[in-house]
Amino acid sequence: MKKGKRIDYLTFKKKASRIRFGNLALILAILLIIIAIICVSCSSGSKKSDEKDNNNDGTTENQDSTVTDIIEDEADPESSTTTDPTQQSSYLFMSVIVSSDEVGSGHLVLVNNNIALLNEVNEDELVTVREYKNSAYWVKDYSVLVLPDTMDALNEMLLAFYNATGNDSVMVRSGYRSFAYQQELYEDELSSTGEDSSELVAKAGYSEHHTGYAVDFTTYNGSSYSDFDGTGDYEWIMENCYKYGFINRYPEGKESITLIDSEPWHFRYVGIPHAQVMYEYDMCLEEYISYIKNYTIDTGFLLVNSFDGAQYIIYYVPMSDSDTTTIYVPLMEDGVTAYPYEISGNNVDGFIVTVTLQEGTGNTSTDDTTAEDETTEGTEETENSESEE
């Protein structure tokens, strides 16, 4: 039998007492812990209940996040990357400084009986139509001069006309005129009429022919002349000239604006996008110069989608009061290279900027005519009665 350890009673009693009170303290501690757990549990339950109520109201952060995700998922994936080519915010720009004096130069200068051309053309830049023409039309003589842009467009248009109709009777009888030559014409007109002014011949400085962008047509069949009236075969030119950058400068119905009687034979080169807008909206040049002022770098650009797939933006820049005007032109996506652009003065109060965003297919006419031009040099068309505006 295993013997027990002897313990002093008094010692044991004291020890037992310590154990009893120690156990009591432990029990109390456990109770406090249990109470704390119950309180925390109740608090958690209350919070969950509140969240449940909030969920029922549809106002929790988690629910907002879910709605946002749905909206983003349903959004057009291209909407964030699509840019508006008519808005300034779609581009970076570079600055171009032009002399304010250049307001009188360019293919969009407005010249009429009330607005004189501010800058005379540099005659060294003119080309002789007789030397550069193709064989699809006639020219009066070596005195007919135009600027190169006009020459190129003239060849394309009249070759296309010949290919479309088989008619090669168009003759270019007048192009550029100097201020001095226009003054001679004006004085001759006054001498012949005995009047103090002329309704037919413009004063020096006020003729479209000073620009180098204007031409007059007549017709010639090899032996006789007739007026170019824009009817019959020639209606093709009236309807298609805009595709080559030309407008009929003095159309019927616009006399009160142009202050010139209708002249179906007088054509003016302005450039393809401008000619297309004027054709589509039945505008004369005076109306277009006013209309384009609605489009600026701040208000938005005029977007023109050309018949041949080209895309342009056009906008107006007011002339500065200083000696130079700063013009901002848009850059391509590389942020370095400028889109192809042209700047023309309007001969009044500012500049018109034409930017090519996308090249078109161009006119497909080719010079497939080879016959030698038989126009007699120095021929004068005294038979036709067209005015000399």
CSV table of C-alpha atoms in Angstrom, one decimal:
chain,number,residue,atom,x,y,z
A,1,MET,CA,0.0,0.0,0.0
A,2,LYS,CA,1.3,3.3,-1.0
A,3,LYS,CA,2.0,5.6,1.9
A,4,GLY,CA,0.6,9.1,1.9
A,5,LYS,CA,2.7,12.2,2.4
A,6,ARG,CA,2.5,13.7,5.8
A,7,ILE,CA,1.1,17.1,5.8
A,8,ASP,CA,0.9,19.5,8.7
A,9,TYR,CA,-2.7,20.3,9.3
A,10,LEU,CA,-2.3,23.9,10.0
A,11,THR,CA,-0.2,24.2,6.9
A,12,PHE,CA,-2.7,22.3,4.9
A,13,LYS,CA,-5.6,24.5,6.1
A,14,LYS,CA,-3.8,27.6,5.1
A,15,LYS,CA,-3.1,26.2,1.7
A,16,ALA,CA,-6.7,25.0,1.3
A,17,SER,CA,-7.8,28.5,2.1
A,18,ARG,CA,-5.5,30.0,-0.5
A,19,ILE,CA,-6.8,27.5,-3.0
A,20,ARG,CA,-10.5,28.3,-2.2
A,21,PHE,CA,-10.0,32.0,-2.6
A,22,GLY,CA,-7.9,31.5,-5.7
A,23,ASN,CA,-10.6,29.4,-7.3
A,24,LEU,CA,-13.2,32.1,-6.5
A,25,ALA,CA,-11.0,34.8,-8.2
A,26,LEU,CA,-10.7,32.5,-11.2
A,27,ILE,CA,-14.5,32.0,-11.4
A,28,LEU,CA,-15.1,35.7,-11.2
A,29,ALA,CA,-12.6,36.3,-14.0
A,30,ILE,CA,-14.3,33.7,-16.1
A,31,LEU,CA,-17.6,35.4,-15.5
A,32,LEU,CA,-16.3,38.7,-16.5
A,33,ILE,CA,-14.9,37.3,-19.7
A,34,ILE,CA,-18.3,35.6,-20.4
A,35,ILE,CA,-20.1,38.9,-19.8
A,36,ALA,CA,-17.7,40.7,-22.1
A,37,ILE,CA,-18.2,38.1,-24.8
A,38,ILE,CA,-22.0,38.5,-24.5
A,39,CYS,CA,-21.7,42.3,-24.8
A,40,VAL,CA,-19.5,42.1,-27.8
A,41,SER,CA,-21.9,39.6,-29.4
A,42,CYS,CA,-24.9,41.8,-28.8
A,43,SER,CA,-23.1,44.8,-30.2
A,44,SER,CA,-22.1,42.8,-33.3
A,45,GLY,CA,-25.6,41.6,-33.7
A,46,SER,CA,-26.9,45.1,-33.5
A,47,LYS,CA,-24.5,46.3,-36.2
A,48,LYS,CA,-25.4,43.5,-38.5
A,49,SER,CA,-29.0,44.4,-38.0
A,50,ASP,CA,-28.3,48.0,-38.9
A,51,GLU,CA,-26.4,46.9,-42.0
A,52,LYS,CA,-29.3,44.7,-43.0
A,53,ASP,CA,-31.6,47.6,-42.7
A,54,ASN,CA,-29.3,49.8,-44.7
A,55,ASN,CA,-29.0,47.1,-47.4
A,56,ASN,CA,-32.8,47.1,-47.6
A,57,ASP,CA,-32.6,50.8,-48.3
A,58,GLY,CA,-30.0,50.3,-51.1
A,59,THR,CA,-27.5,52.8,-49.8
A,60,THR,CA,-24.5,50.8,-48.7
A,61,GLU,CA,-21.0,51.4,-50.2
A,62,ASN,CA,-20.9,47.8,-51.5
A,63,GLN,CA,-24.1,48.4,-53.4
A,64,ASP,CA,-22.8,51.7,-54.9
A,65,SER,CA,-19.7,49.9,-56.0
A,66,THR,CA,-21.7,47.3,-57.7
A,67,VAL,CA,-23.8,49.8,-59.6
A,68,THR,CA,-20.7,51.7,-60.7
A,69,ASP,CA,-19.2,48.5,-62.1
A,70,ILE,CA,-22.4,47.8,-64.0
A,71,ILE,CA,-22.4,51.2,-65.6
A,72,GLU,CA,-18.8,50.9,-66.6
A,73,ASP,CA,-19.3,47.5,-68.1
A,74,GLU,CA,-22.3,48.7,-70.1
A,75,ALA,CA,-20.5,51.8,-71.4
A,76,ASP,CA,-19.4,52.1,-75.0
A,77,PRO,CA,-15.7,50.9,-75.0
A,78,GLU,CA,-14.8,53.5,-77.7
A,79,SER,CA,-16.4,56.4,-76.0
A,80,SER,CA,-13.3,57.3,-74.0
A,81,THR,CA,-11.0,57.2,-77.0
A,82,THR,CA,-13.2,58.9,-79.6
A,83,THR,CA,-12.1,62.5,-80.4
A,84,ASP,CA,-14.1,65.2,-82.1
A,85,PRO,CA,-12.1,66.6,-85.0
A,86,THR,CA,-13.9,69.9,-84.8
A,87,GLN,CA,-12.8,70.6,-81.2
A,88,GLN,CA,-9.5,72.3,-80.1
A,89,SER,CA,-9.2,69.7,-77.2
A,90,SER,CA,-8.5,67.0,-79.8
A,91,TYR,CA,-5.2,68.4,-80.8
A,92,LEU,CA,-1.8,69.7,-79.8
A,93,PHE,CA,-0.8,72.8,-81.8
A,94,MET,CA,2.2,74.6,-83.0
A,95,SER,CA,2.4,78.3,-83.7
A,96,VAL,CA,3.0,79.9,-87.1
A,97,ILE,CA,3.9,83.6,-87.4
A,98,VAL,CA,2.6,85.4,-90.5
A,99,SER,CA,2.9,89.1,-91.5
A,100,SER,CA,-0.4,90.8,-91.1
A,101,ASP,CA,0.3,92.4,-94.5
A,102,GLU,CA,-0.4,88.9,-95.9
A,103,VAL,CA,-4.1,89.4,-95.3
A,104,GLY,CA,-4.3,90.4,-99.0
A,105,SER,CA,-2.7,87.2,-100.3
A,106,GLY,CA,-4.0,83.7,-100.9
A,107,HIS,CA,-6.7,81.9,-102.9
A,108,LEU,CA,-9.5,83.1,-100.6
A,109,VAL,CA,-9.0,86.8,-101.0
A,110,LEU,CA,-12.3,88.6,-101.5
A,111,VAL,CA,-12.2,91.3,-104.2
A,112,ASN,CA,-15.3,93.2,-105.5
A,113,ASN,CA,-16.4,96.7,-106.4
A,114,ASN,CA,-16.2,97.7,-102.7
A,115,ILE,CA,-13.0,95.8,-101.7
A,116,ALA,CA,-9.8,96.5,-103.4
A,117,LEU,CA,-7.0,93.9,-103.5
A,118,LEU,CA,-4.5,94.9,-100.8
A,119,ASN,CA,-1.5,93.0,-102.2
A,120,GLU,CA,-0.5,92.9,-105.9
A,121,VAL,CA,0.5,89.5,-107.2
A,122,ASN,CA,4.2,88.9,-107.7
A,123,GLU,CA,4.2,88.5,-111.5
A,124,ASP,CA,7.3,86.3,-111.4
A,125,GLU,CA,5.1,83.6,-109.9
A,126,LEU,CA,2.6,83.6,-112.8
A,127,VAL,CA,2.7,81.0,-115.5
A,128,THR,CA,1.7,81.3,-119.2
A,129,VAL,CA,-1.4,79.2,-119.8
A,130,ARG,CA,-0.4,78.7,-123.5
A,131,GLU,CA,2.8,77.0,-122.4
A,132,TYR,CA,1.3,74.7,-119.8
A,133,LYS,CA,-2.1,73.8,-121.1
A,134,ASN,CA,-3.1,70.4,-122.3
A,135,SER,CA,-4.9,69.9,-125.7
A,136,ALA,CA,-8.4,69.6,-124.3
A,137,TYR,CA,-9.1,73.3,-124.7
A,138,TRP,CA,-8.0,76.5,-126.4
A,139,VAL,CA,-6.4,79.6,-125.1
A,140,LYS,CA,-6.4,83.1,-126.6
A,141,ASP,CA,-2.7,83.8,-126.7
A,142,TYR,CA,0.5,84.0,-124.7
A,143,SER,CA,-0.9,87.0,-122.7
A,144,VAL,CA,-3.1,84.8,-120.6
A,145,LEU,CA,-1.4,84.3,-117.2
A,146,VAL,CA,-2.5,82.6,-113.9
A,147,LEU,CA,-0.9,81.4,-110.7
A,148,PRO,CA,0.3,77.7,-110.7
A,149,ASP,CA,-2.6,76.4,-108.5
A,150,THR,CA,-5.1,77.8,-111.0
A,151,MET,CA,-3.1,76.3,-113.9
A,152,ASP,CA,-3.1,72.8,-112.5
A,153,ALA,CA,-6.8,72.8,-111.6
A,154,LEU,CA,-7.7,74.3,-115.0
A,155,ASN,CA,-5.9,71.5,-116.8
A,156,GLU,CA,-7.6,68.8,-114.7
A,157,MET,CA,-11.1,70.3,-115.0
A,158,LEU,CA,-11.1,71.0,-118.7
A,159,LEU,CA,-9.5,67.6,-119.5
A,160,ALA,CA,-12.3,65.9,-117.4
A,161,PHE,CA,-14.8,68.0,-119.3
A,162,TYR,CA,-13.5,66.9,-122.6
A,163,ASN,CA,-13.4,63.2,-121.5
A,164,ALA,CA,-17.0,63.5,-120.3
A,165,THR,CA,-18.4,65.3,-123.3
A,166,GLY,CA,-16.0,65.0,-126.2
A,167,ASN,CA,-16.2,68.8,-126.5
A,168,ASP,CA,-12.9,70.7,-126.8
A,169,SER,CA,-14.4,74.1,-127.7
A,170,VAL,CA,-13.7,75.9,-124.4
A,171,MET,CA,-11.3,78.8,-124.7
A,172,VAL,CA,-9.6,80.6,-121.9
A,173,ARG,CA,-9.6,84.2,-123.0
A,174,SER,CA,-8.6,86.1,-119.9
A,175,GLY,CA,-6.6,85.5,-116.8
A,176,TYR,CA,-4.4,87.7,-114.6
A,177,ARG,CA,-4.5,91.5,-115.1
A,178,SER,CA,-2.2,94.0,-113.6
A,179,PHE,CA,-3.6,97.1,-111.9
A,180,ALA,CA,-2.1,99.2,-114.8
A,181,TYR,CA,-3.8,97.1,-117.5
A,182,GLN,CA,-7.1,97.2,-115.6
A,183,GLN,CA,-6.9,101.0,-115.5
A,184,GLU,CA,-6.4,101.0,-119.3
A,185,LEU,CA,-9.5,98.9,-119.8
A,186,TYR,CA,-11.5,101.1,-117.5
A,187,GLU,CA,-10.5,104.3,-119.2
A,188,ASP,CA,-11.2,102.8,-122.7
A,189,GLU,CA,-14.6,101.9,-121.5
A,190,LEU,CA,-15.3,105.4,-120.3
A,191,SER,CA,-14.1,106.8,-123.5
A,192,SER,CA,-16.3,104.6,-125.6
A,193,THR,CA,-19.4,105.3,-123.5
A,194,GLY,CA,-18.9,108.9,-122.5
A,195,GLU,CA,-19.9,108.0,-118.9
A,196,ASP,CA,-18.2,108.9,-115.6
A,197,SER,CA,-18.2,105.3,-114.4
A,198,SER,CA,-18.7,101.8,-115.7
A,199,GLU,CA,-21.0,99.0,-114.8
A,200,LEU,CA,-19.1,96.5,-116.9
A,201,VAL,CA,-15.4,97.2,-116.2
A,202,ALA,CA,-14.0,97.3,-112.7
A,203,LYS,CA,-11.8,100.1,-111.5
A,204,ALA,CA,-8.1,99.3,-111.1
A,205,GLY,CA,-7.5,97.4,-107.9
A,206,TYR,CA,-11.1,96.1,-107.7
A,207,SER,CA,-11.0,93.3,-110.3
A,208,GLU,CA,-11.0,89.6,-109.5
A,209,HIS,CA,-8.5,89.3,-112.3
A,210,HIS,CA,-5.8,90.9,-110.2
A,211,THR,CA,-5.7,87.8,-108.0
A,212,GLY,CA,-4.3,85.4,-110.6
A,213,TYR,CA,-7.0,82.9,-109.6
A,214,ALA,CA,-9.7,84.1,-112.0
A,215,VAL,CA,-10.3,83.0,-115.6
A,216,ASP,CA,-12.9,83.9,-118.2
A,217,PHE,CA,-14.1,81.4,-120.8
A,218,THR,CA,-15.5,81.7,-124.2
A,219,THR,CA,-16.0,79.0,-126.9
A,220,TYR,CA,-14.2,78.6,-130.2
A,221,ASN,CA,-14.8,76.0,-132.9
A,222,GLY,CA,-11.7,76.7,-134.9
A,223,SER,CA,-13.4,79.5,-137.0
A,224,SER,CA,-15.9,81.4,-134.9
A,225,TYR,CA,-16.6,82.4,-131.3
A,226,SER,CA,-19.6,82.1,-129.1
A,227,ASP,CA,-20.4,83.2,-125.5
A,228,PHE,CA,-19.9,80.6,-122.8
A,229,ASP,CA,-23.4,80.4,-121.2
A,230,GLY,CA,-23.0,77.4,-119.0
A,231,THR,CA,-25.8,75.4,-120.8
A,232,GLY,CA,-25.7,72.3,-122.9
A,233,ASP,CA,-22.4,70.5,-122.7
A,234,TYR,CA,-21.0,73.4,-120.6
A,235,GLU,CA,-23.5,72.6,-117.8
A,236,TRP,CA,-21.0,69.9,-116.9
A,237,ILE,CA,-18.5,72.6,-115.9
A,238,MET,CA,-21.1,74.5,-113.9
A,239,GLU,CA,-22.0,71.3,-111.9
A,240,ASN,CA,-18.6,69.8,-111.5
A,241,CYS,CA,-16.2,72.8,-111.2
A,242,TYR,CA,-16.1,72.5,-107.4
A,243,LYS,CA,-14.4,69.1,-107.6
A,244,TYR,CA,-11.4,71.0,-109.0
A,245,GLY,CA,-11.5,73.9,-106.6
A,246,PHE,CA,-13.4,76.4,-108.9
A,247,ILE,CA,-16.6,78.3,-108.3
A,248,ASN,CA,-18.7,80.3,-110.7
A,249,ARG,CA,-17.9,83.6,-109.2
A,250,TYR,CA,-21.0,85.6,-110.2
A,251,PRO,CA,-23.9,83.2,-110.1
A,252,GLU,CA,-27.4,84.1,-111.1
A,253,GLY,CA,-29.5,85.1,-108.1
A,254,LYS,CA,-26.6,86.6,-106.1
A,255,GLU,CA,-26.3,89.9,-107.9
A,256,SER,CA,-27.4,92.0,-104.9
A,257,ILE,CA,-24.5,90.5,-102.9
A,258,THR,CA,-21.7,90.3,-105.6
A,259,LEU,CA,-22.8,93.7,-107.1
A,260,ILE,CA,-22.0,92.1,-110.5
A,261,ASP,CA,-24.5,90.7,-113.1
A,262,SER,CA,-24.6,87.0,-113.6
A,263,GLU,CA,-21.5,85.9,-115.5
A,264,PRO,CA,-21.5,82.1,-116.3
A,265,TRP,CA,-18.1,82.5,-118.0
A,266,HIS,CA,-16.2,83.8,-115.0
A,267,PHE,CA,-14.6,81.2,-112.7
A,268,ARG,CA,-12.5,81.6,-109.6
A,269,TYR,CA,-10.1,79.1,-108.0
A,270,VAL,CA,-10.6,78.9,-104.2
A,271,GLY,CA,-9.5,75.3,-103.4
A,272,ILE,CA,-11.6,72.1,-103.2
A,273,PRO,CA,-13.0,72.1,-99.7
A,274,HIS,CA,-14.2,75.7,-99.9
A,275,ALA,CA,-15.6,75.3,-103.4
A,276,GLN,CA,-17.5,72.2,-102.2
A,277,VAL,CA,-19.1,74.0,-99.3
A,278,MET,CA,-20.1,77.0,-101.5
A,279,TYR,CA,-21.6,74.6,-104.0
A,280,GLU,CA,-23.5,72.5,-101.5
A,281,TYR,CA,-24.9,75.5,-99.6
A,282,ASP,CA,-25.4,77.8,-102.7
A,283,MET,CA,-23.0,80.5,-101.4
A,284,CYS,CA,-21.2,83.1,-103.3
A,285,LEU,CA,-17.7,84.1,-102.1
A,286,GLU,CA,-19.0,87.1,-100.1
A,287,GLU,CA,-21.3,84.8,-98.2
A,288,TYR,CA,-18.7,82.2,-97.6
A,289,ILE,CA,-16.1,84.7,-96.2
A,290,SER,CA,-18.7,85.9,-93.7
A,291,TYR,CA,-19.9,82.3,-92.9
A,292,ILE,CA,-16.4,80.9,-92.1
A,293,LYS,CA,-15.9,83.5,-89.4
A,294,ASN,CA,-18.3,81.4,-87.2
A,295,TYR,CA,-15.5,78.8,-87.0
A,296,THR,CA,-12.4,79.5,-84.9
A,297,ILE,CA,-10.0,77.6,-82.8
A,298,ASP,CA,-12.1,78.5,-79.7
A,299,THR,CA,-15.6,77.9,-81.1
A,300,GLY,CA,-14.8,74.8,-83.1
A,301,PHE,CA,-13.6,74.0,-86.7
A,302,LEU,CA,-15.7,73.5,-89.8
A,303,LEU,CA,-15.3,69.8,-90.8
A,304,VAL,CA,-15.5,69.1,-94.5
A,305,ASN,CA,-15.7,65.6,-95.9
A,306,SER,CA,-14.8,65.9,-99.5
A,307,PHE,CA,-16.4,64.0,-102.4
A,308,ASP,CA,-13.1,62.1,-102.9
A,309,GLY,CA,-12.7,60.9,-99.3
A,310,ALA,CA,-10.5,63.7,-98.1
A,311,GLN,CA,-11.2,65.3,-94.8
A,312,TYR,CA,-10.5,68.9,-93.8
A,313,ILE,CA,-11.0,71.3,-91.0
A,314,ILE,CA,-11.3,75.0,-91.7
A,315,TYR,CA,-11.2,77.9,-89.3
A,316,TYR,CA,-10.8,81.7,-89.2
A,317,VAL,CA,-8.1,83.7,-87.4
A,318,PRO,CA,-8.6,87.4,-86.9
A,319,MET,CA,-5.8,89.6,-88.0
A,320,SER,CA,-3.8,91.0,-85.1
A,321,ASP,CA,-3.4,94.7,-84.5
A,322,SER,CA,0.4,94.2,-84.6
A,323,ASP,CA,2.7,93.7,-87.5
A,324,THR,CA,2.4,89.9,-87.2
A,325,THR,CA,-0.4,87.5,-86.5
A,326,THR,CA,0.1,84.2,-84.6
A,327,ILE,CA,-1.8,81.3,-86.1
A,328,TYR,CA,-2.0,77.9,-84.4
A,329,VAL,CA,-2.1,74.8,-86.6
A,330,PRO,CA,-2.8,71.2,-85.2
A,331,LEU,CA,-0.2,68.5,-84.9
A,332,MET,CA,-0.6,64.8,-85.9
A,333,GLU,CA,-0.7,62.1,-83.2
A,334,ASP,CA,3.0,62.1,-82.8
A,335,GLY,CA,2.7,65.6,-81.3
A,336,VAL,CA,5.6,66.9,-83.5
A,337,THR,CA,4.5,66.9,-87.2
A,338,ALA,CA,1.9,69.4,-88.4
A,339,TYR,CA,-1.0,68.2,-90.5
A,340,PRO,CA,-0.7,69.6,-94.1
A,341,TYR,CA,-2.1,73.1,-94.0
A,342,GLU,CA,-2.7,76.3,-96.0
A,343,ILE,CA,-3.2,79.8,-94.8
A,344,SER,CA,-4.9,82.4,-96.9
A,345,GLY,CA,-5.8,86.0,-96.1
A,346,ASN,CA,-9.4,87.0,-96.8
A,347,ASN,CA,-8.3,90.5,-97.9
A,348,VAL,CA,-10.5,92.0,-95.3
A,349,ASP,CA,-9.8,91.3,-91.6
A,350,GLY,CA,-8.2,87.9,-91.1
A,351,PHE,CA,-6.9,84.6,-92.3
A,352,ILE,CA,-8.5,81.3,-93.2
A,353,VAL,CA,-6.7,78.1,-92.3
A,354,THR,CA,-7.3,74.9,-94.2
A,355,VAL,CA,-6.0,71.7,-92.6
A,356,THR,CA,-5.9,68.3,-94.4
A,357,LEU,CA,-6.6,65.6,-91.9
A,358,GLN,CA,-6.9,62.9,-94.5
A,359,GLU,CA,-5.9,62.9,-98.1
A,360,GLY,CA,-8.5,62.0,-100.7
A,361,THR,CA,-8.2,59.8,-103.8
A,362,GLY,CA,-8.0,62.9,-106.0
A,363,ASN,CA,-9.4,63.4,-109.4
A,364,THR,CA,-8.4,60.5,-111.7
A,365,SER,CA,-8.3,62.4,-115.0
A,366,THR,CA,-5.2,61.9,-117.0
A,367,ASP,CA,-4.0,63.7,-120.1
A,368,ASP,CA,-4.9,61.2,-122.7
A,369,THR,CA,-5.3,63.8,-125.4
A,370,THR,CA,-2.3,64.2,-127.7
A,371,ALA,CA,-3.5,66.6,-130.5
A,372,GLU,CA,-1.4,69.7,-131.0
A,373,ASP,CA,-3.1,72.9,-129.8
A,374,GLU,CA,-4.1,74.9,-132.9
A,375,THR,CA,-5.1,78.1,-131.2
A,376,THR,CA,-4.0,81.1,-133.2
A,377,GLU,CA,-1.7,83.3,-131.1
A,378,GLY,CA,-2.8,86.9,-130.6
A,379,THR,CA,-6.4,86.2,-131.6
A,380,GLU,CA,-8.9,88.8,-130.3
A,381,GLU,CA,-12.5,87.7,-129.6
A,382,THR,CA,-14.2,90.9,-130.7
A,383,GLU,CA,-17.3,88.8,-131.6
A,384,ASN,CA,-18.2,87.9,-128.1
A,385,SER,CA,-19.9,90.4,-125.8
A,386,GLU,CA,-18.7,89.2,-122.4
A,387,SER,CA,-18.1,92.0,-119.9
A,388,GLU,CA,-14.6,92.9,-118.6
A,389,GLU,CA,-15.3,93.1,-114.8
